[in-house]
Short mmCIF file of C-alpha atoms in Angstrom, two decimals:
data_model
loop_
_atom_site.label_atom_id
_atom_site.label_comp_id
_atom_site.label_asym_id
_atom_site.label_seq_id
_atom_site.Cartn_x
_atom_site.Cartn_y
_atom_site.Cartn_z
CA UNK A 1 72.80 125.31 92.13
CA UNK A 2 74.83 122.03 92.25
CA UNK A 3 77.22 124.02 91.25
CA UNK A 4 77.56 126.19 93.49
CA UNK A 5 77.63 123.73 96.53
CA UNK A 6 80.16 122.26 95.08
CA UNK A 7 82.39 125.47 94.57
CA UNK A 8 81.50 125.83 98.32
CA UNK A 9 82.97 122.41 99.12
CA UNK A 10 85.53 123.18 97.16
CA UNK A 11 87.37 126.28 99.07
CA UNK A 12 86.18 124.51 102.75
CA UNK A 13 88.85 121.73 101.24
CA UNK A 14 91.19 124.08 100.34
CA UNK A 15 91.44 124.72 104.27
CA UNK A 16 91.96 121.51 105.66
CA UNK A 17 94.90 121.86 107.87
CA UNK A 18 96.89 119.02 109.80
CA UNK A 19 95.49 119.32 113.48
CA UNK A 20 93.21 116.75 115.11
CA UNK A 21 90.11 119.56 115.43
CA UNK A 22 90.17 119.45 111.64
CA UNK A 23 91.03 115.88 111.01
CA UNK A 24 88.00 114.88 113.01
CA UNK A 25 86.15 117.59 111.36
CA UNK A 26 86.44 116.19 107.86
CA UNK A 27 85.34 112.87 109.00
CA UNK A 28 81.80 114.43 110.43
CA UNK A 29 81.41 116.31 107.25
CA UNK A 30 81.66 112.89 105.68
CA UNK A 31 79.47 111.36 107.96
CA UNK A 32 76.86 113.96 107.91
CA UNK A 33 76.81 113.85 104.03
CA UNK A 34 75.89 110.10 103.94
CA UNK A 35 73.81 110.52 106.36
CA UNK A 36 71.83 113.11 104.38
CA UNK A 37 72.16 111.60 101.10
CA UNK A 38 67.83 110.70 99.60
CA UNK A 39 67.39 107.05 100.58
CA UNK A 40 64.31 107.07 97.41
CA UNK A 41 64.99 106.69 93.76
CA UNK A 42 64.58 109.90 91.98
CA UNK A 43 63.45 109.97 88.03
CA UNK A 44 66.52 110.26 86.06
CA UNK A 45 67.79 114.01 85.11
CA UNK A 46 71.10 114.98 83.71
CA UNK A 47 71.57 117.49 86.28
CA UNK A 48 70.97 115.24 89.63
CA UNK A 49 73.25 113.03 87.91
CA UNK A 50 75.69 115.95 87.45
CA UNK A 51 75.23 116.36 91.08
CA UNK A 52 75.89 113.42 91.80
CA UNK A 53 79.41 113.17 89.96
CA UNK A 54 80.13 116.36 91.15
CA UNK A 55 79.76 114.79 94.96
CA UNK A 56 81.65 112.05 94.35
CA UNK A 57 84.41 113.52 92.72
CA UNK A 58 84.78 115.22 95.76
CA UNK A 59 84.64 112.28 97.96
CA UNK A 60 87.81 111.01 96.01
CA UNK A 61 89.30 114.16 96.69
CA UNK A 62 88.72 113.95 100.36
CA UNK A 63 90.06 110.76 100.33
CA UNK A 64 93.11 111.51 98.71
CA UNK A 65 93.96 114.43 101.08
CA UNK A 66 93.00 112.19 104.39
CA UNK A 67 94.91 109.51 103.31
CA UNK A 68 97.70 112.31 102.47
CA UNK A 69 96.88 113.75 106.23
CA UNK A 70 97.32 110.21 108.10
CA UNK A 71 99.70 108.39 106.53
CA UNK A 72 102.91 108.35 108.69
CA UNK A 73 105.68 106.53 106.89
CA UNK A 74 107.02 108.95 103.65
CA UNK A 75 107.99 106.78 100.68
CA UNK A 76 111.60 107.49 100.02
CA UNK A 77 112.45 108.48 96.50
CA UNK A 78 115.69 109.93 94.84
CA UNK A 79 114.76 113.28 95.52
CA UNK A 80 112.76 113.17 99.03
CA UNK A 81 114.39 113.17 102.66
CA UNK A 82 114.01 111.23 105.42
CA UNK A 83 114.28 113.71 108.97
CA UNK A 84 115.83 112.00 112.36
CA UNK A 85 115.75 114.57 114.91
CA UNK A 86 116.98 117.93 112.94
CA UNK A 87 119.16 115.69 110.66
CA UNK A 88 117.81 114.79 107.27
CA UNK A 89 119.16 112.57 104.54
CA UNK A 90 118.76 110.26 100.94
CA UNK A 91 119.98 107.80 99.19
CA UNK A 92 118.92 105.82 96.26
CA UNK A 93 117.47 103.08 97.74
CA UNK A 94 113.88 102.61 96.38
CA UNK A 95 110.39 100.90 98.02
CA UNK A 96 111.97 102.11 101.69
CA UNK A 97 109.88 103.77 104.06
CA UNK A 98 109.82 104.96 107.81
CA UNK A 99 108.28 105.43 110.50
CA UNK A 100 109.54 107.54 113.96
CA UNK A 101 109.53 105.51 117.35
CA UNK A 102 111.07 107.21 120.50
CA UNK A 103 114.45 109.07 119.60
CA UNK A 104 114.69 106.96 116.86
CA UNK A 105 113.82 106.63 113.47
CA UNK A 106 112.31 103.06 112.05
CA UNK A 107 113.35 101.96 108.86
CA UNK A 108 110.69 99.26 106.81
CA UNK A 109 111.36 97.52 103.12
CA UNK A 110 108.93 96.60 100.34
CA UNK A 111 105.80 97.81 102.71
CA UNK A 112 107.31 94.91 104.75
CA UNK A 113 105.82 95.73 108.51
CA UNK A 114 109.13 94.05 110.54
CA UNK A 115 111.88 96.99 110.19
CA UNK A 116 115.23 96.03 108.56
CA UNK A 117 116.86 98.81 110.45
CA UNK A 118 116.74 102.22 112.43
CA UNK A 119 118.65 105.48 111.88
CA UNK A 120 119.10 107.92 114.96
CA UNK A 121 121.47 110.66 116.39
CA UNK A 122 124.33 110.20 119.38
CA UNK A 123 126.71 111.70 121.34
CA UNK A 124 130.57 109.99 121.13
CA UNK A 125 129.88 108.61 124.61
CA UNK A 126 126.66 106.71 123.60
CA UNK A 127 128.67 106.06 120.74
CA UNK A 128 131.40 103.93 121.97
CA UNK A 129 129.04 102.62 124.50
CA UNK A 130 127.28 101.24 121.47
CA UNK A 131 130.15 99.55 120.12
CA UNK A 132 131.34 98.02 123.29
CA UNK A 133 128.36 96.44 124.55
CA UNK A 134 128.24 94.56 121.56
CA UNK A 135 129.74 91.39 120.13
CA UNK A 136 131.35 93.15 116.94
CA UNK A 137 133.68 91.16 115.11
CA UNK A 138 134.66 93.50 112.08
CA UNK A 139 135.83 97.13 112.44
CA UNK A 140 136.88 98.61 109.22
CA UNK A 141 136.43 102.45 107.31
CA UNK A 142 134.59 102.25 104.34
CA UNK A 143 137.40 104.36 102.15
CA UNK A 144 135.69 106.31 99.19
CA UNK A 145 132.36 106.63 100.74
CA UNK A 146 130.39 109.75 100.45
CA UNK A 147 131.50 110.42 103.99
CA UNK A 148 133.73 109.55 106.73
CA UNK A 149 132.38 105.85 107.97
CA UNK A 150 132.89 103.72 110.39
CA UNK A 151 131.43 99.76 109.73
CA UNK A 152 130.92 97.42 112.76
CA UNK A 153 129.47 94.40 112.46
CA UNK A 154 127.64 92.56 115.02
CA UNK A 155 127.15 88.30 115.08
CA UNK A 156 123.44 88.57 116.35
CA UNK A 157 122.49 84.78 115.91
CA UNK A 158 118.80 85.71 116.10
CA UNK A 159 116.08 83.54 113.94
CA UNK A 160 115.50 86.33 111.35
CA UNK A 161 118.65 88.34 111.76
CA UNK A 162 121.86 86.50 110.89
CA UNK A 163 124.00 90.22 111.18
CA UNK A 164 123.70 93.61 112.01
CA UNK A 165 125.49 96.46 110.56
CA UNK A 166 126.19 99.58 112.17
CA UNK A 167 127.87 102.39 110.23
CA UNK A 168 129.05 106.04 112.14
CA UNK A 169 129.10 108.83 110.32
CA UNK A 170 130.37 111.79 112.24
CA UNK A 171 128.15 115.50 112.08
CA UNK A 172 130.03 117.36 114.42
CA UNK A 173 133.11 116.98 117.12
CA UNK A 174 130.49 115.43 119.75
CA UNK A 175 127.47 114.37 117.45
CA UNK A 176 127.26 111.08 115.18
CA UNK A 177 124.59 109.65 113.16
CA UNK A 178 123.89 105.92 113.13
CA UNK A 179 122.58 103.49 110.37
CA UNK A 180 121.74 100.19 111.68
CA UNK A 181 120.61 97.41 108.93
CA UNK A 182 119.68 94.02 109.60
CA UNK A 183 120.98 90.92 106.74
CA UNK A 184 118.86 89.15 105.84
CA UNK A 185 115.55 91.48 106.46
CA UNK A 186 117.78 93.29 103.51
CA UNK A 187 120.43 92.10 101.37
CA UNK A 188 123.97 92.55 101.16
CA UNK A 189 123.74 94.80 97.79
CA UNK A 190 120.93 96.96 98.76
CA UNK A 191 122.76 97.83 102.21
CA UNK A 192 125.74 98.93 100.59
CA UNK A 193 123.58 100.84 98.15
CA UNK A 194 122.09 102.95 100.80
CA UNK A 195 125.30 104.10 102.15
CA UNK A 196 127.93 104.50 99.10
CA UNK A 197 124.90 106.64 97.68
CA UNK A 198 123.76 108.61 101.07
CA UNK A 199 123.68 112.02 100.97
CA UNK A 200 123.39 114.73 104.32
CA UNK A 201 121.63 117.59 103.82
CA UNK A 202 123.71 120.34 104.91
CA UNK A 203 126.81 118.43 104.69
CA UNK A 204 128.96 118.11 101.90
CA UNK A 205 129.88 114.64 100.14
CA UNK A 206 132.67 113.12 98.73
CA UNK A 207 131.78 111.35 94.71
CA UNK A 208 135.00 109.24 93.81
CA UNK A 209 135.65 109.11 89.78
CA UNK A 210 136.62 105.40 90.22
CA UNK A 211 134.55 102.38 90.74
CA UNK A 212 134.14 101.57 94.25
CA UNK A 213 133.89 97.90 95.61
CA UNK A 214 132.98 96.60 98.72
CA UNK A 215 133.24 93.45 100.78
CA UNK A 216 129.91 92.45 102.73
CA UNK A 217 131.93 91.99 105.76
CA UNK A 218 133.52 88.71 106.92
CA UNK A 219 134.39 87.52 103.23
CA UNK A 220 137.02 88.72 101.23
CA UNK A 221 135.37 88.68 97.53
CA UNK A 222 134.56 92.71 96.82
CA UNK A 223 131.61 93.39 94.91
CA UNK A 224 130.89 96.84 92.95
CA UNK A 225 128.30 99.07 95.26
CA UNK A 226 126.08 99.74 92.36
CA UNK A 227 123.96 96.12 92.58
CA UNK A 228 120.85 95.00 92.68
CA UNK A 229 120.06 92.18 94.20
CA UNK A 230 117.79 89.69 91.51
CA UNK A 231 118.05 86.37 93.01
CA UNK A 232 120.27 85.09 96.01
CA UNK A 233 119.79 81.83 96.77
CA UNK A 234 120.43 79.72 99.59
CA UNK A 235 122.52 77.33 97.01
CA UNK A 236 125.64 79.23 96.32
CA UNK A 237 123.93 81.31 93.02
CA UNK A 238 123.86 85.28 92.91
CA UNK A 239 122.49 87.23 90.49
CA UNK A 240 122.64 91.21 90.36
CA UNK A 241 121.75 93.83 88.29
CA UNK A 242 124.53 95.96 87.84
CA UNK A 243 123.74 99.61 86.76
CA UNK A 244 127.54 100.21 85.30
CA UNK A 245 127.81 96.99 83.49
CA UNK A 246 129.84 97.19 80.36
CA UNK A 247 132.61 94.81 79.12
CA UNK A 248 134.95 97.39 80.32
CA UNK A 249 133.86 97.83 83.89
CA UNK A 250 133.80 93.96 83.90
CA UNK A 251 137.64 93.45 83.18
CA UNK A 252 138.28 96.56 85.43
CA UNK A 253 136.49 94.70 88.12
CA UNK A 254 138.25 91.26 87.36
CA UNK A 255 141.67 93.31 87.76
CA UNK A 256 140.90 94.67 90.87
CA UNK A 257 139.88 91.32 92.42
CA UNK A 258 142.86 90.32 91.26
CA UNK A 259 145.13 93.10 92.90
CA UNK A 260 144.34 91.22 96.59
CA UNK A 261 146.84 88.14 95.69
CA UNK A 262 146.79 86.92 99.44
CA UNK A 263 143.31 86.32 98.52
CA UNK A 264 142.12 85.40 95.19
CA UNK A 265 143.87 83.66 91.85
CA UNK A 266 142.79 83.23 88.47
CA UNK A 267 141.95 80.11 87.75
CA UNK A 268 140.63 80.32 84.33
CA UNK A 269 138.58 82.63 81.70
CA UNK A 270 136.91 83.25 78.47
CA UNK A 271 135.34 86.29 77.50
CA UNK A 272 132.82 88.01 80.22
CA UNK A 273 133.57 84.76 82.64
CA UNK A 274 135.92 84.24 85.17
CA UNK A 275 136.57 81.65 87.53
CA UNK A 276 138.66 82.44 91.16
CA UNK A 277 140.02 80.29 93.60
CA UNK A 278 140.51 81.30 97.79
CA UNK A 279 144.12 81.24 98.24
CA UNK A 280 143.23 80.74 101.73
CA UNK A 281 140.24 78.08 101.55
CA UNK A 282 140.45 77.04 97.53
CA UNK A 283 136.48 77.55 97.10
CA UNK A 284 135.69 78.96 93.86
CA UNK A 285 133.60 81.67 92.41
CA UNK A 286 132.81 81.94 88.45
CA UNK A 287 131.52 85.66 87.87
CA UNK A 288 129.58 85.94 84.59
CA UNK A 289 128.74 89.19 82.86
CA UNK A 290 125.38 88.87 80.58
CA UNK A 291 124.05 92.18 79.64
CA UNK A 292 123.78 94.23 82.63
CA UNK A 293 123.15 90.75 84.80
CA UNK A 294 126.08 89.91 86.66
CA UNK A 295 125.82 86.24 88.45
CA UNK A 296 128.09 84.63 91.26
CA UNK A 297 128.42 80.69 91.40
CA UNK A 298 130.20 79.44 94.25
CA UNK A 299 131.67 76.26 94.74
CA UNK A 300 133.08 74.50 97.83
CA UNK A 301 134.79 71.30 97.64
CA UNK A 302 134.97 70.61 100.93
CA UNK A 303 131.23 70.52 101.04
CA UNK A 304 130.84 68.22 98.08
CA UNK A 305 132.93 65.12 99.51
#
């Protein structure tokens, strides 16, 4: 008999659907259940107690679909897609999730509830609009990139936003997508992460069979896209996890820092560490390869006289 009520159960789950009739239904099914449940202590029988798993084990089950039905922000994972209007998209950037407000779409970190950014469609008037109402003090296309961007970057001077970064990506003559992330709500690494891996569904991308650096903006030290942030301290100390680390990627990535002579020199090396000086304001940087941890150490005299 238990049995059989529970088979019953069983297909009246396999019919929840996603309206609010239903939604509401499920919780007065629940409801009415407690409610029903024998308030007295029975003698003990193997098959109330079968009865009894067999109710709770659905229980979990409705639990697990209702929490399935309600929750509003998808995780983001490798293969899933996030949707802004009829556009969807990826990237590799893990622990992000999202959550739709107006005609835009709310980007959140780490189940952090203060969104680092938002991603939404515009026209090329609402576009340049965009760009000059605000106080943007780089302009630059990101060469190599999966797709055509544009980078501006805007001096907010708010108390938990120290820069904004707006990136245009264009989806037709007329129509452009926009990814806005706030530093420091999210780090320098895990910004450039999202874009040099996004991908547009429906829209071809460009992989380039080099390694591809970045600056983070106003500075002119590149960094490879494929970091991590571990530790980034307020005292001049980075430290990344680098997912192509190798002693050959390191020396490729000294020589290319080293191709910008208006900008950096070698000051001196040994093995897997390198120190640079600023041509233009002689601070230094050592970069230090240990396993796949690559650490920055900056130095600025001017600050220690």
């Amino acid at each position: 008999m238990a049995d059989n009520n529970f088979d019953n159960q069983w297909e009246q789950l396999k019919q929840i659907g996603l309206t609010d009739t239903q939604k509401d239904a499920i919780k007065d099914r629940i409801q009415q259940s407690l409610a029903q449940a024998p308030s007295k202590v029975q003698p003990f029988k193997f098959l109330q107690w079968k009865s009894v798993i067999a109710a709770s084990l659905l229980i979990v089950i409705f639990g697990g679909f209702l929490f399935m039905l309600l929750e509003e922000s998808p995780r983001l994972n490798s293969a899933d897609y996030f949707t802004v209007d009829d556009q969807l998209f990826s990237w590799e950037l893990e622990d992000v999730t999202s959550k739709k407000a107006g005609g835009k779409l709310e980007l959140y970190y780490k189940n952090n509830p203060i969104p680092f950014g938002i991603v939404k469609e515009l026209t090329e008037v609402e576009k340049n609009a965009t760009i000059a109402s605000k106080s943007m003090f780089v302009n630059k296309e990101l060469e190599h990139f999966p797709y055509k961007t544009s980078m501006y970057i805007e001096h907010v001077k708010m108390q938990d936003v120290v820069i904004r970064y707006y990136f245009f990506i264009p989806l037709t003559a007329e129509k452009w997508i926009q990814f806005t992330f706030d530093y420091p709500k999210l780090e320098y690494a895990n910004i450039f992460k999202a874009m040099s891996t996004l991908e547009l569904k429906g829209k071809e991308s460009y992989h380039h069979n080099k390694p591809l650096y970045v600056t983070y903006g106003y500075e002119r030290m590149i960094y490879p896209v494929d970091l991590e942030p571990i530790s980034v301290t307020s005292n001049n100390f980075e430290v990344y996890r680098w997912e192509g680390a190798s002693n050959k990627a390191y020396h490729q990535y000294v020589e290319k820092i080293l191709q910008d002579v208006g900008s950096w020199q070698k000051k001196s090396g040994k093995g897997l560490s390198t120190t640079f000086v600023s041509v233009i304001f002689q601070n230094e940087v050592t970069i230090t390869l240990n396993g796949n941890e690559l650490t920055y150490e900056y130095f600025y005299p001017e600050q220690d006289e």
